[in-house]
Structure formats: C-alpha cells, structure tokens
Amino acid sequence: MKFDKDSLLLYAVTDRHWLKGRSLKEDVESALKGGASFIQLREKEDMALDHDAYLQEALEIGKLCRSYGVPFVLDDEVELAIEADADGVHVGQEDMEAGRVREKLGKEKILGVSVQTVEEAILAKERGADYLGVGAVFPTGSKKDAVDVSLETLKAICEAVDLPVVAIGGISRDNVMELKGSGIAGIAVISAIFAKPDIEEATADLRKQCLKMLFPEKEG
C-alpha cells in the first residue's frame, strides 16, 4: 500500500490486554469502523505468541485492514512483517537499525521509526524512514521504558525534518488539544481506543477531537 501522511491522523496500536473475551480482529474492526486510519499490530513480551500464531494473527489483521484501505504495520518484527506481507514495520531505537530494516523491506514498504530527539529524527530520515513516532508526550502506562518528550522537543522535531510525525504516549480525548500547533500529522493511541467499552464510539469521538486539534480553522 502506498504511504500517505494523511493516514497517520488516528494511528491505533493494538493491545490484547483489553480483549475481554473478544478476538483481536473484532476489536480492530471496531476501531476501523470508528475511523482509525492506521493500524499497528503490537504484541507485548508478557503476552508473546509463538511464531505460527503471530503470523496467523498478522495475516488476519492485514487482510482486514486492506478491506478498509488502511495501512497495516507490525511493531519491531521485521522478518514476520515480510513473511506476512504487511504494509511495513515500525521500529524503536533499541530494535533493528533503520537502515538495515529499509534494506530488508525494500523501497515500497512503510518504515516508521520511534525517536525522542532532533538528532535521532534526522538520522532516521537519512536511513529511510517514512514517518516518525515521537513520545511519550504525556505520562503513559502502556510502555514501561517510554521516554518523556516535551512539547518543545516535539515541535523541534517536526520543524527539523520533512517527514510526517505522529505523537504517542498517554494521549486521550481530554488532552489531545494540548498538541495543537505542534506540527504533527496525527496521534497514535492504545488505551484511548482499545481499553474503552465501546471501541467504535471511542475511536469516532477521538477522531473528531484529533481533527479539531489539527484543523482548528475548520471548526464551525
């Protein structure tokens, strides 16, 4: 799938902790129905699947996302992303180096890279990133090793590189407006969608708030 920065508007990162008897596919489809524009399949270490189960899950979620015309990437798992023919992969600073990932993926796949500084952002662009994930912009319990990134640093990263930036970390409908004017292309969330009792409704509401934040001139 060809990468379009507009797809980063509302980037949903999966977490099976909140399934409550439902399947991950059901929860992802609810998010897609609510307006999620990008899906990242992320499996935490404490809920790790074996290779075959993870591959099957990736194939299933990938097929679902294609039916909605929404990009689908895997978190960290470069080889599995290739095997599952996902649209791409997202890697952190502690994962496979971005240049090597780009070599493995080829030019057509999507590569996202997590950064916390301007220097990391510039390097990620040089090594072939299509977009950057920056955070944590707010306190978050979803990732224990998340590094806090100030609004000033977020703005500096957006100004330093001509790559779309998605903010992540502790973002909710109640604080998303604080990111107004930062230069981001969208937000990435986990619990703000998947921890809610009505995922579709929560996604639709968050999408509205995100649009207000990004395009205040269109209000009213």
CSV table of C-alpha atoms in Angstrom, one decimal, residues 28-107:
chain,number,residue,atom,x,y,z
A,28,VAL,CA,-9.5,-3.9,15.3
A,29,GLU,CA,-12.6,-3.9,13.1
A,30,SER,CA,-14.5,-1.8,15.7
A,31,ALA,CA,-11.6,0.7,15.6
A,32,LEU,CA,-11.6,0.7,11.8
A,33,LYS,CA,-15.4,1.3,11.7
A,34,GLY,CA,-14.9,4.2,14.1
A,35,GLY,CA,-12.3,5.9,11.8
A,36,ALA,CA,-8.9,4.6,12.8
A,37,SER,CA,-6.7,5.4,9.8
A,38,PHE,CA,-3.6,3.3,10.5
A,39,ILE,CA,-3.1,0.0,12.4
A,40,GLN,CA,0.0,-1.3,14.2
A,41,LEU,CA,0.0,-4.8,15.4
A,42,ARG,CA,1.9,-4.9,18.7
A,43,GLU,CA,2.4,-7.9,20.9
A,44,LYS,CA,3.9,-7.2,24.4
A,45,GLU,CA,6.6,-9.6,25.6
A,46,ASP,CA,4.4,-10.7,28.6
A,47,MET,CA,1.7,-11.9,26.1
A,48,ALA,CA,4.0,-13.2,23.4
A,49,LEU,CA,2.6,-15.5,20.7
A,50,ASP,CA,4.6,-18.2,19.1
A,51,HIS,CA,5.7,-17.7,15.5
A,52,ASP,CA,2.8,-19.5,13.8
A,53,ALA,CA,0.2,-17.9,15.9
A,54,TYR,CA,1.7,-14.4,15.4
A,55,LEU,CA,1.9,-15.0,11.7
A,56,GLN,CA,-1.7,-16.1,11.5
A,57,GLU,CA,-2.8,-13.1,13.5
A,58,ALA,CA,-0.8,-10.8,11.2
A,59,LEU,CA,-2.3,-12.3,8.1
A,60,GLU,CA,-5.8,-12.0,9.5
A,61,ILE,CA,-5.4,-8.4,10.7
A,62,GLY,CA,-3.6,-7.5,7.5
A,63,LYS,CA,-6.5,-8.8,5.3
A,64,LEU,CA,-9.0,-6.9,7.4
A,65,CYS,CA,-7.1,-3.6,7.1
A,66,ARG,CA,-6.8,-4.0,3.4
A,67,SER,CA,-10.5,-4.4,3.2
A,68,TYR,CA,-10.8,-0.9,4.8
A,69,GLY,CA,-8.0,0.6,2.7
A,70,VAL,CA,-6.0,1.3,5.9
A,71,PRO,CA,-2.2,0.8,6.2
A,72,PHE,CA,-1.1,-2.1,8.5
A,73,VAL,CA,2.4,-2.4,10.1
A,74,LEU,CA,4.0,-4.7,12.7
A,75,ASP,CA,5.8,-3.4,15.7
A,76,ASP,CA,9.5,-4.4,15.7
A,77,GLU,CA,9.0,-7.8,13.9
A,78,VAL,CA,10.8,-7.1,10.6
A,79,GLU,CA,11.1,-10.7,9.4
A,80,LEU,CA,7.5,-11.5,10.3
A,81,ALA,CA,6.2,-8.4,8.6
A,82,ILE,CA,7.9,-9.6,5.4
A,83,GLU,CA,6.5,-13.1,5.8
A,84,ALA,CA,3.0,-11.7,6.4
A,85,ASP,CA,3.3,-9.2,3.5
A,86,ALA,CA,2.3,-6.4,5.9
A,87,ASP,CA,2.5,-2.9,4.6
A,88,GLY,CA,5.5,-2.2,6.7
A,89,VAL,CA,7.1,-2.2,10.1
A,90,HIS,CA,7.7,0.3,13.0
A,91,VAL,CA,11.0,0.1,14.9
A,92,GLY,CA,12.3,1.7,18.0
A,93,GLN,CA,15.8,2.9,18.9
A,94,GLU,CA,16.6,-0.5,20.6
A,95,ASP,CA,15.4,-2.6,17.6
A,96,MET,CA,17.0,-3.3,14.3
A,97,GLU,CA,18.8,-0.3,12.9
A,98,ALA,CA,16.5,1.6,10.5
A,99,GLY,CA,18.9,1.4,7.5
A,100,ARG,CA,19.1,-2.4,7.8
A,101,VAL,CA,15.3,-2.5,8.1
A,102,ARG,CA,14.9,-0.5,4.9
A,103,GLU,CA,17.3,-2.8,3.1
A,104,LYS,CA,15.2,-5.8,4.1
A,105,LEU,CA,11.8,-4.2,3.4
A,106,GLY,CA,12.7,-2.7,0.1
A,107,LYS,CA,11.6,0.7,-1.1
